JSON list of C-alpha atoms in Angstrom, two decimals:
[
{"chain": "A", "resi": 1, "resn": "UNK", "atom": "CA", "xyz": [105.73, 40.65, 114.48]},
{"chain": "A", "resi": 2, "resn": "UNK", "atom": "CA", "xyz": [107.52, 43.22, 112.38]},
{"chain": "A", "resi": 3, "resn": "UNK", "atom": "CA", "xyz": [105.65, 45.54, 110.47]},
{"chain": "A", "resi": 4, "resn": "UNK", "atom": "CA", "xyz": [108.54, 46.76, 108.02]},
{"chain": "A", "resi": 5, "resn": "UNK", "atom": "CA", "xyz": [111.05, 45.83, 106.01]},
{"chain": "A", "resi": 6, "resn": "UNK", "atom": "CA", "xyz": [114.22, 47.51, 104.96]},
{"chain": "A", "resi": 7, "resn": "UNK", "atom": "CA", "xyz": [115.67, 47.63, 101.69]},
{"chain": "A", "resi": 8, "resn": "UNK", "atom": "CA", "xyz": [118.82, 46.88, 101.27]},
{"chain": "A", "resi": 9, "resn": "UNK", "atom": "CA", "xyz": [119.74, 45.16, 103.95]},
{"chain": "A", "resi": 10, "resn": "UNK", "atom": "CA", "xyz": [123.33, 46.78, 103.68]},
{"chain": "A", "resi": 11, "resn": "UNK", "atom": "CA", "xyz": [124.72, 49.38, 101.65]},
{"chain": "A", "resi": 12, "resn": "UNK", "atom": "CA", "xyz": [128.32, 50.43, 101.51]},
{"chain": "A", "resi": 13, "resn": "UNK", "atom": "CA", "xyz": [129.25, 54.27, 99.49]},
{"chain": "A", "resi": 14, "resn": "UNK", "atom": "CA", "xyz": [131.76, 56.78, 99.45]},
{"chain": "A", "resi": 15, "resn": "UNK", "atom": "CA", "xyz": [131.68, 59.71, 100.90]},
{"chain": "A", "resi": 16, "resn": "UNK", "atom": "CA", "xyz": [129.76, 62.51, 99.00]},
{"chain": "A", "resi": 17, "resn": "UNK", "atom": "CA", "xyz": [127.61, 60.01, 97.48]},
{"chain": "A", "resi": 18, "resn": "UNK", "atom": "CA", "xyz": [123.90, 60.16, 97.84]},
{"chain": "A", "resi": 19, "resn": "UNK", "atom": "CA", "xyz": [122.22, 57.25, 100.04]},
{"chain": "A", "resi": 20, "resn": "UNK", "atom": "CA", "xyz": [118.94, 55.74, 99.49]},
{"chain": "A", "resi": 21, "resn": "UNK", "atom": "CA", "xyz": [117.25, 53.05, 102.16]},
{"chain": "A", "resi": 22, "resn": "UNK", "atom": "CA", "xyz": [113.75, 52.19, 101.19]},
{"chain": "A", "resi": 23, "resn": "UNK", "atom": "CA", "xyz": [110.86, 50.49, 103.76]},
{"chain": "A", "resi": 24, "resn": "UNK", "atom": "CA", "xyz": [108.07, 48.67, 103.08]},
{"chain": "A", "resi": 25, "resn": "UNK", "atom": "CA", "xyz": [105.11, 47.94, 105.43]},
{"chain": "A", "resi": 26, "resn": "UNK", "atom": "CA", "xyz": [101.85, 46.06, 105.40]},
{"chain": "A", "resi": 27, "resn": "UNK", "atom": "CA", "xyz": [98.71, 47.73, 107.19]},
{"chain": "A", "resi": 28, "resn": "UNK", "atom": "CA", "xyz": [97.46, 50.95, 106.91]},
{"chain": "A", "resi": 29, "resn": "UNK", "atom": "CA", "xyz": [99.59, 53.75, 109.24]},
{"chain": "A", "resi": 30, "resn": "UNK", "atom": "CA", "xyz": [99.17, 57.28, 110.62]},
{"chain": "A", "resi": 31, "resn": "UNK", "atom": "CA", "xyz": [102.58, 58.01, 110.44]},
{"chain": "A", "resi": 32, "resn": "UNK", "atom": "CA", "xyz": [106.04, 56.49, 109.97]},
{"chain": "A", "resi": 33, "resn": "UNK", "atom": "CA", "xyz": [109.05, 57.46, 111.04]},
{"chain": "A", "resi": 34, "resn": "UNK", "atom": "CA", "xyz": [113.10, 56.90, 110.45]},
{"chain": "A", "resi": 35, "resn": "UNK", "atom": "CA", "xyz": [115.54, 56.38, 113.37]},
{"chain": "A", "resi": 36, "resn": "UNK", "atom": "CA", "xyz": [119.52, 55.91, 112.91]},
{"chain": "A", "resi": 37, "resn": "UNK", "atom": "CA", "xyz": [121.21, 53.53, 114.80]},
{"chain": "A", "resi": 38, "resn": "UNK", "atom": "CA", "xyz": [124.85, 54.09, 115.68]},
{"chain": "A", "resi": 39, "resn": "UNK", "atom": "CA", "xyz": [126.42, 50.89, 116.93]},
{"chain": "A", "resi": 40, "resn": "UNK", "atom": "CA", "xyz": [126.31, 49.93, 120.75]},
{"chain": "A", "resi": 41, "resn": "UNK", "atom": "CA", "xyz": [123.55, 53.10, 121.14]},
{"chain": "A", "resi": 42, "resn": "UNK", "atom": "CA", "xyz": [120.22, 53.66, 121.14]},
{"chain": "A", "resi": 43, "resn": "UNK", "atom": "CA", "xyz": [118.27, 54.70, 117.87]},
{"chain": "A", "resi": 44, "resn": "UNK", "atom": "CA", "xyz": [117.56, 58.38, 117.45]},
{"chain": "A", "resi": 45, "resn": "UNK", "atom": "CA", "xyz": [114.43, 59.99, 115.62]},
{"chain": "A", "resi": 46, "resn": "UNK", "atom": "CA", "xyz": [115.37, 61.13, 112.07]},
{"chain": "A", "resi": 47, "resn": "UNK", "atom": "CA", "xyz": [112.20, 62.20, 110.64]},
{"chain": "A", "resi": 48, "resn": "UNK", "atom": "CA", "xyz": [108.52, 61.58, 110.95]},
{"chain": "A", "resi": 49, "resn": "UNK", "atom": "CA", "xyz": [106.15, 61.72, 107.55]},
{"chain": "A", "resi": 50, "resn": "UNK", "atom": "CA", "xyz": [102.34, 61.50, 108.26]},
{"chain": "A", "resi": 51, "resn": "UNK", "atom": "CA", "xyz": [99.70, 59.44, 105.97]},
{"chain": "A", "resi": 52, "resn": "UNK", "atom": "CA", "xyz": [98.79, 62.42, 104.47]},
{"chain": "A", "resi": 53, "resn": "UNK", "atom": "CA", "xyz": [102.09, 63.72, 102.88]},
{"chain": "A", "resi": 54, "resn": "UNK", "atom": "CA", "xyz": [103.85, 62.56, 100.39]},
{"chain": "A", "resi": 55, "resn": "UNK", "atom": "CA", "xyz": [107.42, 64.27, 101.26]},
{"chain": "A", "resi": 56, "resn": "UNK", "atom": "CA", "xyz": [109.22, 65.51, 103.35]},
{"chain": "A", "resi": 57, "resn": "UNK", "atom": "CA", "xyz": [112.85, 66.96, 104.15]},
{"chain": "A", "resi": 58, "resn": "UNK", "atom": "CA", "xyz": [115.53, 67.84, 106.84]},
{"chain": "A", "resi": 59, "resn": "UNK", "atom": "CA", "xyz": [119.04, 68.98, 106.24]},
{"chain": "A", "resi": 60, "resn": "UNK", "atom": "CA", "xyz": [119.97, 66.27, 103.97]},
{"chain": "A", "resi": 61, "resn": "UNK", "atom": "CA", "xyz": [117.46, 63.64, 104.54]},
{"chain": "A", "resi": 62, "resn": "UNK", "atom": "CA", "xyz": [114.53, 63.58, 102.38]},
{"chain": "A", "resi": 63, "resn": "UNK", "atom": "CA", "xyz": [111.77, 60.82, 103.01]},
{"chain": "A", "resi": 64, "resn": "UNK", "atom": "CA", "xyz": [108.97, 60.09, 100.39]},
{"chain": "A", "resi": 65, "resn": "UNK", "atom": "CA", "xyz": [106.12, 58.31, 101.77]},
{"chain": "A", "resi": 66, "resn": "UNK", "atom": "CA", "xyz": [103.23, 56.32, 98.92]},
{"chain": "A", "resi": 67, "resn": "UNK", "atom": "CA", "xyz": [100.80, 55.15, 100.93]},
{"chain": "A", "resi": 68, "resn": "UNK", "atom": "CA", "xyz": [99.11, 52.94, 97.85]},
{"chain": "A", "resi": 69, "resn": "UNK", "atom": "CA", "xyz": [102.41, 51.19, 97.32]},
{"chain": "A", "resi": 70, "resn": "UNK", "atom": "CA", "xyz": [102.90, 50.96, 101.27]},
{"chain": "A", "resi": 71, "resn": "UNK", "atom": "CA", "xyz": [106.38, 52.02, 100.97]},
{"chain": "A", "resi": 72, "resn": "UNK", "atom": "CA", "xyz": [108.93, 54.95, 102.14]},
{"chain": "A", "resi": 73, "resn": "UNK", "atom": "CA", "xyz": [112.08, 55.71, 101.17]},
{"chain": "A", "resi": 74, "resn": "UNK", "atom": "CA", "xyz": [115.11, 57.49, 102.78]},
{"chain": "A", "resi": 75, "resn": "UNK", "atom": "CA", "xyz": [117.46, 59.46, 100.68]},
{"chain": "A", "resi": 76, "resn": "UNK", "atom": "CA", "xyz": [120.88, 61.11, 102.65]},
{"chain": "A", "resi": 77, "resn": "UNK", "atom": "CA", "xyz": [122.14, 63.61, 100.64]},
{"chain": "A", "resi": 78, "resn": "UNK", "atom": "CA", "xyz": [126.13, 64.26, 100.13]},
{"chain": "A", "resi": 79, "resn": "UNK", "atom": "CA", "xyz": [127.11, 61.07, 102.49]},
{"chain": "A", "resi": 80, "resn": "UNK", "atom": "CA", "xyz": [129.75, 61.67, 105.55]},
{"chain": "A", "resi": 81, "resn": "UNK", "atom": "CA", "xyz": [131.49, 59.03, 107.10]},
{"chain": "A", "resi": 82, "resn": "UNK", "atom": "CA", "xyz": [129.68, 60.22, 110.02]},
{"chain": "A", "resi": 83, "resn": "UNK", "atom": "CA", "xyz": [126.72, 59.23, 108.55]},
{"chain": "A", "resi": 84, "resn": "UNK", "atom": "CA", "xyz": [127.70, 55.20, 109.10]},
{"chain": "A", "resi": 85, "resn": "UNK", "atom": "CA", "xyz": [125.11, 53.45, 110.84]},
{"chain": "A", "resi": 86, "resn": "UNK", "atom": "CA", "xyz": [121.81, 51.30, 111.11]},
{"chain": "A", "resi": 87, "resn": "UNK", "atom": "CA", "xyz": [118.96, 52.81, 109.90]},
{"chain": "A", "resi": 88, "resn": "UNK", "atom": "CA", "xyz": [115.23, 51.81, 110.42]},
{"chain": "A", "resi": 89, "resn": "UNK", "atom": "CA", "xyz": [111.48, 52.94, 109.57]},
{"chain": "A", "resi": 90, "resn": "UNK", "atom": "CA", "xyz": [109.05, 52.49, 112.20]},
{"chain": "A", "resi": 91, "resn": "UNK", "atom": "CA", "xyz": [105.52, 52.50, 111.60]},
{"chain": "A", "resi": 92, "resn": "UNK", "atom": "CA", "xyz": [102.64, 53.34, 113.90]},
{"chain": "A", "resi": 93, "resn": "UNK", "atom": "CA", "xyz": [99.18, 50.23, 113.99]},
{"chain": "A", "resi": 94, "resn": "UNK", "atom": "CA", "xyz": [96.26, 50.07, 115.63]},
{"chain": "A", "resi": 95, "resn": "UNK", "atom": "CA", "xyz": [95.88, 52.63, 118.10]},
{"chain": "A", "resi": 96, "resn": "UNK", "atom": "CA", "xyz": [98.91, 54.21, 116.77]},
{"chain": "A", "resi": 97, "resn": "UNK", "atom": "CA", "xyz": [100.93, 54.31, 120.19]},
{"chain": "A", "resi": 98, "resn": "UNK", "atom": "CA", "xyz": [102.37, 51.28, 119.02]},
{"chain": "A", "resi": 99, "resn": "UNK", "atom": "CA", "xyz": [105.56, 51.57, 117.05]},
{"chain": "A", "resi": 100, "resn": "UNK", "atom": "CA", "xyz": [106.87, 48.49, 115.38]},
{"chain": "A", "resi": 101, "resn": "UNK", "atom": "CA", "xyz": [110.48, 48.70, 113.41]},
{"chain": "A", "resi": 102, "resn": "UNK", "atom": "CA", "xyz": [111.58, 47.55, 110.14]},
{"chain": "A", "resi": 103, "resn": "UNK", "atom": "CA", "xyz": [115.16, 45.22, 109.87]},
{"chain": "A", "resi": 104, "resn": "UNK", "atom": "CA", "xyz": [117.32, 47.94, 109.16]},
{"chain": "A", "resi": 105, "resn": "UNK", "atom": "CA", "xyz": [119.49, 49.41, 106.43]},
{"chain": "A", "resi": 106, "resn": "UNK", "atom": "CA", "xyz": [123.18, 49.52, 107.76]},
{"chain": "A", "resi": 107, "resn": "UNK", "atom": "CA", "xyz": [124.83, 51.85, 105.69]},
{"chain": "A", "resi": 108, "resn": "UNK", "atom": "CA", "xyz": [128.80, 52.17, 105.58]},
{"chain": "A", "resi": 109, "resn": "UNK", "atom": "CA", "xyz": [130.27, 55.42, 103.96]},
{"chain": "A", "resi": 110, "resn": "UNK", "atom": "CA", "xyz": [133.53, 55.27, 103.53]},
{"chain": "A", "resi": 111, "resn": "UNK", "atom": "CA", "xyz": [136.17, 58.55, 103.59]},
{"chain": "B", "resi": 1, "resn": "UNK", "atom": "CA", "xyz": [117.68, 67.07, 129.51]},
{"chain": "B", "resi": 2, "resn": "UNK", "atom": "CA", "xyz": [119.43, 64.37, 130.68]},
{"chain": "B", "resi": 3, "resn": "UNK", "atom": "CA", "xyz": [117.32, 62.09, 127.68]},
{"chain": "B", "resi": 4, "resn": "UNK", "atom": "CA", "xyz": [116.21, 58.37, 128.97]},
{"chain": "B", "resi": 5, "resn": "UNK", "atom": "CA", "xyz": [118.48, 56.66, 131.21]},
{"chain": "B", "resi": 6, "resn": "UNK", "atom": "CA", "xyz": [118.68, 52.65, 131.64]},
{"chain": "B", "resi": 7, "resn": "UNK", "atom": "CA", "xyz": [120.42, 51.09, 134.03]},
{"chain": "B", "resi": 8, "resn": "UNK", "atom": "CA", "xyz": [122.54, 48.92, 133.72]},
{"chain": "B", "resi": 9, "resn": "UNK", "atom": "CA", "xyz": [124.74, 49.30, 130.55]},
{"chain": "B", "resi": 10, "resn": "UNK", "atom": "CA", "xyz": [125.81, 45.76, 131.35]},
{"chain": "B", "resi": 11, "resn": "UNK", "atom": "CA", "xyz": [124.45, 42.74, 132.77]},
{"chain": "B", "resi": 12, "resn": "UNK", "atom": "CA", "xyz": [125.99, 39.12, 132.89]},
{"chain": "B", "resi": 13, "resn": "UNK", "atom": "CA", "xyz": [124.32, 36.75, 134.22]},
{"chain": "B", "resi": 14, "resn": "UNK", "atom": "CA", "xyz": [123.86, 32.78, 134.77]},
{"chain": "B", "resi": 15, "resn": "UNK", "atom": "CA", "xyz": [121.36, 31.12, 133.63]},
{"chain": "B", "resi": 16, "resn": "UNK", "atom": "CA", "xyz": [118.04, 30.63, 136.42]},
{"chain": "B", "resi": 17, "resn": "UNK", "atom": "CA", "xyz": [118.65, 34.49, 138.01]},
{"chain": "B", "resi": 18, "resn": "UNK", "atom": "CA", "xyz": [116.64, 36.71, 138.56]},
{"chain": "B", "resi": 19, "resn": "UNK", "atom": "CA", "xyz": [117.48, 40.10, 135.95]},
{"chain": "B", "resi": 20, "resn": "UNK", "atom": "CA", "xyz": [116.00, 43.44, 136.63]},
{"chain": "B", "resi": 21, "resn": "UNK", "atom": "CA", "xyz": [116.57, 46.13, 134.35]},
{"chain": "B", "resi": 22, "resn": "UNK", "atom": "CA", "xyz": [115.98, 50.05, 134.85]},
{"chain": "B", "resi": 23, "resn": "UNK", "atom": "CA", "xyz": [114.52, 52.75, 133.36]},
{"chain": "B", "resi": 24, "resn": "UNK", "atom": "CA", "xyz": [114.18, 56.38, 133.62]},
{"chain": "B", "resi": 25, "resn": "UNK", "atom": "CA", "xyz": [112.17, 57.89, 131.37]},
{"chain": "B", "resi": 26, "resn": "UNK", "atom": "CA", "xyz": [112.30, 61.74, 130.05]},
{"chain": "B", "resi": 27, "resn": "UNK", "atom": "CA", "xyz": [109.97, 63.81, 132.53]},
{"chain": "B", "resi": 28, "resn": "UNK", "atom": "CA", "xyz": [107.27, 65.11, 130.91]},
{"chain": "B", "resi": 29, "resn": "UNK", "atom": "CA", "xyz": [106.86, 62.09, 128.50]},
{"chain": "B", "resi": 30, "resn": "UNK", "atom": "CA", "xyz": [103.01, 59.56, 129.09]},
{"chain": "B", "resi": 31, "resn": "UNK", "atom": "CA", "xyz": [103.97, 56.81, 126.79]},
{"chain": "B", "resi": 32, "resn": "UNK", "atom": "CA", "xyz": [107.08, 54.07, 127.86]},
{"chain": "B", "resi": 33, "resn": "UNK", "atom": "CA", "xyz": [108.09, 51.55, 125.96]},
{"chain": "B", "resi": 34, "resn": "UNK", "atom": "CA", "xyz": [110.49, 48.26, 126.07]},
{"chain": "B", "resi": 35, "resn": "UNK", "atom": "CA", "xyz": [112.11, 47.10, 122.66]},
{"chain": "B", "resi": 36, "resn": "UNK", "atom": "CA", "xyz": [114.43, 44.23, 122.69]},
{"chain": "B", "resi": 37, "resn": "UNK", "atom": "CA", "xyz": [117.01, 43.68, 119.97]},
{"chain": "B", "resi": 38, "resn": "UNK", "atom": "CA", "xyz": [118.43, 40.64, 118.42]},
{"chain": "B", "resi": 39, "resn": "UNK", "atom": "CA", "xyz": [120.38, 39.84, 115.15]},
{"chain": "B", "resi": 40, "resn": "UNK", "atom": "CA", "xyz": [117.80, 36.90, 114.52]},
{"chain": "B", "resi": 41, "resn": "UNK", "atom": "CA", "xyz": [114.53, 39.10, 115.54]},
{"chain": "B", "resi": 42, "resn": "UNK", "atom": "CA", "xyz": [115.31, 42.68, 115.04]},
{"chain": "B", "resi": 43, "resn": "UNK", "atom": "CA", "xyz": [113.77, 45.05, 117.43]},
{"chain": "B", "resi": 44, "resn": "UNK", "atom": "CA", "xyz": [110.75, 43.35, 118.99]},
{"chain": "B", "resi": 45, "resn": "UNK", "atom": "CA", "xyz": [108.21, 45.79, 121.27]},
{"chain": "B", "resi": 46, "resn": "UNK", "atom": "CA", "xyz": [107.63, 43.95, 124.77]},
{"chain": "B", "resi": 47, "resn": "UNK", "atom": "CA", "xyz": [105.47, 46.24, 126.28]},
{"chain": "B", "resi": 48, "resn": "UNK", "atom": "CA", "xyz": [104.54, 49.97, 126.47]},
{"chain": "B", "resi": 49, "resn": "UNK", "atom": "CA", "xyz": [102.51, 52.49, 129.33]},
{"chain": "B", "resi": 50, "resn": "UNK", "atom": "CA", "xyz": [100.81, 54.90, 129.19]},
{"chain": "B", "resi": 51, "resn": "UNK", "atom": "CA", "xyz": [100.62, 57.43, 132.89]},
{"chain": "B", "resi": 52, "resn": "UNK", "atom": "CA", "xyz": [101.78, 54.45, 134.56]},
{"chain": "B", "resi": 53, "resn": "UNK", "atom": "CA", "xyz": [99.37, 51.93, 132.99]},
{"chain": "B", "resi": 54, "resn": "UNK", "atom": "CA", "xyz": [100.29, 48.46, 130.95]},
{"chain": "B", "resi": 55, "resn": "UNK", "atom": "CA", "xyz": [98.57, 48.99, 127.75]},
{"chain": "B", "resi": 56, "resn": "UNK", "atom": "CA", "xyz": [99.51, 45.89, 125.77]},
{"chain": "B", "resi": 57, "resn": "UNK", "atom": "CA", "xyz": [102.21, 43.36, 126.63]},
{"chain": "B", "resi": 58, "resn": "UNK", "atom": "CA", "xyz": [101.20, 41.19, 124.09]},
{"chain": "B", "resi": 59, "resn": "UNK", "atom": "CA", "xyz": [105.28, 41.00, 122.92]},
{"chain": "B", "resi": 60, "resn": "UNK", "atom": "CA", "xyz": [106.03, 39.72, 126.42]},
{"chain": "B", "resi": 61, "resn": "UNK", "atom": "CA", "xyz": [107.65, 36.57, 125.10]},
{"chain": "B", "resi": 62, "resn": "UNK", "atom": "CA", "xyz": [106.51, 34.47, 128.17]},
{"chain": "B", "resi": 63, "resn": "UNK", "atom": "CA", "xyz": [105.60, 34.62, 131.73]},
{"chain": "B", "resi": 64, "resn": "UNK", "atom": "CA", "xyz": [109.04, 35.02, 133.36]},
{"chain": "B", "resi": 65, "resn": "UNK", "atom": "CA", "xyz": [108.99, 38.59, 131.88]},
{"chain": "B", "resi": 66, "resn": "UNK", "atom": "CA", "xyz": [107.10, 41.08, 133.84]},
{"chain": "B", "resi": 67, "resn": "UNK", "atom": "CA", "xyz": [107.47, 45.00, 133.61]},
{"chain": "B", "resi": 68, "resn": "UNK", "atom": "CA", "xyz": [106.21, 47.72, 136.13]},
{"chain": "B", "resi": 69, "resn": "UNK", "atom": "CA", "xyz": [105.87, 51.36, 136.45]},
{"chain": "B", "resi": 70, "resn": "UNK", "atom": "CA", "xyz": [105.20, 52.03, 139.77]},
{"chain": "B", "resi": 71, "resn": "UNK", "atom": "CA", "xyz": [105.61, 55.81, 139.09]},
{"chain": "B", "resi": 72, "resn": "UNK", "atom": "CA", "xyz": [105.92, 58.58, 136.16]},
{"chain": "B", "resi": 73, "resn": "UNK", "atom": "CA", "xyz": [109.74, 58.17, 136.44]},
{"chain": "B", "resi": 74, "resn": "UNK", "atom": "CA", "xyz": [110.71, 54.79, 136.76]},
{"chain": "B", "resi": 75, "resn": "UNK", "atom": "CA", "xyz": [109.91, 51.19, 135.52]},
{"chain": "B", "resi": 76, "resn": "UNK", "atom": "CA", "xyz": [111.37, 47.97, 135.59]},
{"chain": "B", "resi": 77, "resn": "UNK", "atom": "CA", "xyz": [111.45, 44.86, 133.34]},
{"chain": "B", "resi": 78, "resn": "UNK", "atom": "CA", "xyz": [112.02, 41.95, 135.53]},
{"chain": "B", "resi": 79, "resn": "UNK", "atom": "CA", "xyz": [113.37, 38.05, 133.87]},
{"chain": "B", "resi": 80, "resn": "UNK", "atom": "CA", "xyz": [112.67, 35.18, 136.57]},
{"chain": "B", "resi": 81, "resn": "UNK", "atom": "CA", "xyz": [114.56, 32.89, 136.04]},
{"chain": "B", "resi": 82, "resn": "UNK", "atom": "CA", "xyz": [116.99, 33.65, 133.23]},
{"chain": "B", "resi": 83, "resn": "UNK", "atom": "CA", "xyz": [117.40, 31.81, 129.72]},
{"chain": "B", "resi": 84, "resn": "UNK", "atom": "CA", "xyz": [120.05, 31.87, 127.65]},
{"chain": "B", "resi": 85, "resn": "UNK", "atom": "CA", "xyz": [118.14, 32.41, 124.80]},
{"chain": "B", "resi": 86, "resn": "UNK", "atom": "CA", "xyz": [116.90, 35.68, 126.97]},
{"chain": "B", "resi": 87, "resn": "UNK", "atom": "CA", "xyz": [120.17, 37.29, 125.91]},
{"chain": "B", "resi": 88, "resn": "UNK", "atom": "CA", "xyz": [119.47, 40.59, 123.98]},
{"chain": "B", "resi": 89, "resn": "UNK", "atom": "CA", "xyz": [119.92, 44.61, 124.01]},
{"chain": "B", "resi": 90, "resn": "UNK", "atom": "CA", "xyz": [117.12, 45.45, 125.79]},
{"chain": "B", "resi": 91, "resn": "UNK", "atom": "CA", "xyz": [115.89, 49.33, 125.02]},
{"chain": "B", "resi": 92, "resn": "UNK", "atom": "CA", "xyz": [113.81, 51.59, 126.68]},
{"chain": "B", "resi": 93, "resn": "UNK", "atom": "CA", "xyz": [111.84, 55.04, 125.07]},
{"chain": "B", "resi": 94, "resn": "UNK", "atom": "CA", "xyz": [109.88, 57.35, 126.01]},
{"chain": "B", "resi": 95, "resn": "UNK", "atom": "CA", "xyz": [108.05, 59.58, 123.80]},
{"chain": "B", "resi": 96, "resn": "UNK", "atom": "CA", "xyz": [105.43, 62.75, 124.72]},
{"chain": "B", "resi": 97, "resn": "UNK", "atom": "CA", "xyz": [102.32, 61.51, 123.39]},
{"chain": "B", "resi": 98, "resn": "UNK", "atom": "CA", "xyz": [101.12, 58.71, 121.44]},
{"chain": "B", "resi": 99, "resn": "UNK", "atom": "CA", "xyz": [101.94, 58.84, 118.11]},
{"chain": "B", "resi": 100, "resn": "UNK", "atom": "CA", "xyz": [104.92, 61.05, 118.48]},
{"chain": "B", "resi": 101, "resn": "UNK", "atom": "CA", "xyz": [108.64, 60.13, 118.53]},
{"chain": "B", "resi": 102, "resn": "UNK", "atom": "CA", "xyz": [110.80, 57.91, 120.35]},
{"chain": "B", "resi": 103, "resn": "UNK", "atom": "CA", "xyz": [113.20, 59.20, 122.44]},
{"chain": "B", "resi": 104, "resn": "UNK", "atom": "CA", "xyz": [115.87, 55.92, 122.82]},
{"chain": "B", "resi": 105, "resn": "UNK", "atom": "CA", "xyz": [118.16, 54.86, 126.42]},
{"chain": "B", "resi": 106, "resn": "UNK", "atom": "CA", "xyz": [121.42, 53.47, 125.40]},
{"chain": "B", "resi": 107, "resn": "UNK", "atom": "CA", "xyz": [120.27, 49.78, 126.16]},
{"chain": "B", "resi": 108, "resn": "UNK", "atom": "CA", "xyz": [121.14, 47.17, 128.74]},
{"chain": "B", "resi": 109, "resn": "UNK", "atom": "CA", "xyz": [123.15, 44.46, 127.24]},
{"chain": "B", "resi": 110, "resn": "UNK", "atom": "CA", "xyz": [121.98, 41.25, 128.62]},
{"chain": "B", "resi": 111, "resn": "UNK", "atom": "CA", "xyz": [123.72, 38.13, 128.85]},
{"chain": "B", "resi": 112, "resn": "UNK", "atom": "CA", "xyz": [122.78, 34.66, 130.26]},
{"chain": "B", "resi": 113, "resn": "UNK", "atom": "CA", "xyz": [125.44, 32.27, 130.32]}
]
């Protein structure tokens, strides 16, 4: 079963606009990470945020992480229409080599 | 690094066949997983290895799915026979260790007609 869930499930901007996605999950994690999805491809790793931090940033993502609230959120900074695509938070159970994936946020930015 | 590579991109099919899809995972990486993706499901996790070993298939939908890894570079996921209700983007990833990321093929787009 899926151990996240994206909010909203779509979300359509302009360009230079700032993006936020946020995740919510149900059982304790390690870690949780964000993946983008461009259509017909496979997802690719944004960012990873351990239990134990509480931010964290790269380029123009930033991902908060409250582990009481068992929620994440991504933020894209200063949209590009390049930036159009699924997005999804994974998080980590049990062992933690399993990784089970939220819905998915598809963002649209439009030029 | 040529990333993960699944063969093939493509694969139509009628219903009661026998599907085998491919996987070549980064060299290097322990862990292998298969995702498949619907509209209706998301991205479900089938089944994931680790040095060649089933860990837990317990997302292996039923008993016409079967996966193998008969070596650090390769592995299969094998549908006998076919449902139409089987049709999906099915993804492999590889990743280093557990716990770290996902490193994504391109998918194998499968349908059963």
């Amino acid at each position: 079963s899926q151990q996240g869930e994206e909010d909203p499930q779509a979300l359509s901007i302009q360009e230079g606009e700032n993006a936020t996605m946020n995740c919510s999950y149900k059982t304790s994690i390690n870690n949780l990470q964000w993946y983008r999805q461009n259509s017909g491809r496979g997802l690719v790793h944004l960012i990873l945020i351990r239990s134990n931090e509480r931010e964290k940033h790269s380029g123009r993502l930033r991902v908060t992480l409250d582990t009481s609230k068992k929620s994440s959120s991504l933020l894209i900074t200063a949209s590009r229409a390049a930036d159009t695509a699924s997005y999804f938070c994974a998080t980590d159970v049990n062992t933690g080599n399993q990784f089970y994936f939220g819905t998915g946020t598809s963002l649209t930015v439009i030029p | 690094d040529a990333g993960v590579i699944q063969s093939p991109r493509h694969e139509v099919t009628e219903m009661g066949q026998e599907v085998t899809l491919r996987c070549k995972p980064i060299s290097g990486h322990d862990y292998l997983f298969w995702y498949r993706q619907t509209m209706m499901r998301g991205l479900e996790l089938l089944i994931y290895f680790n040095n060649n070993v089933p860990i837990d298939d317990s997302g292996m939908p039923e008993d016409r799915f079967s996966a193998k890894m008969p070596n650090a570079s390769f592995s299969t996921l094998k549908i006998q026979p076919s449902e139409p209700r089987d049709s999906a983007v099915y993804f492999c990833a590889s990743s280093a260790q557990g716990n770290s990321p996902l490193h994504f093929g391109n998918g194998t787009r499968l349908t059963v007609t």
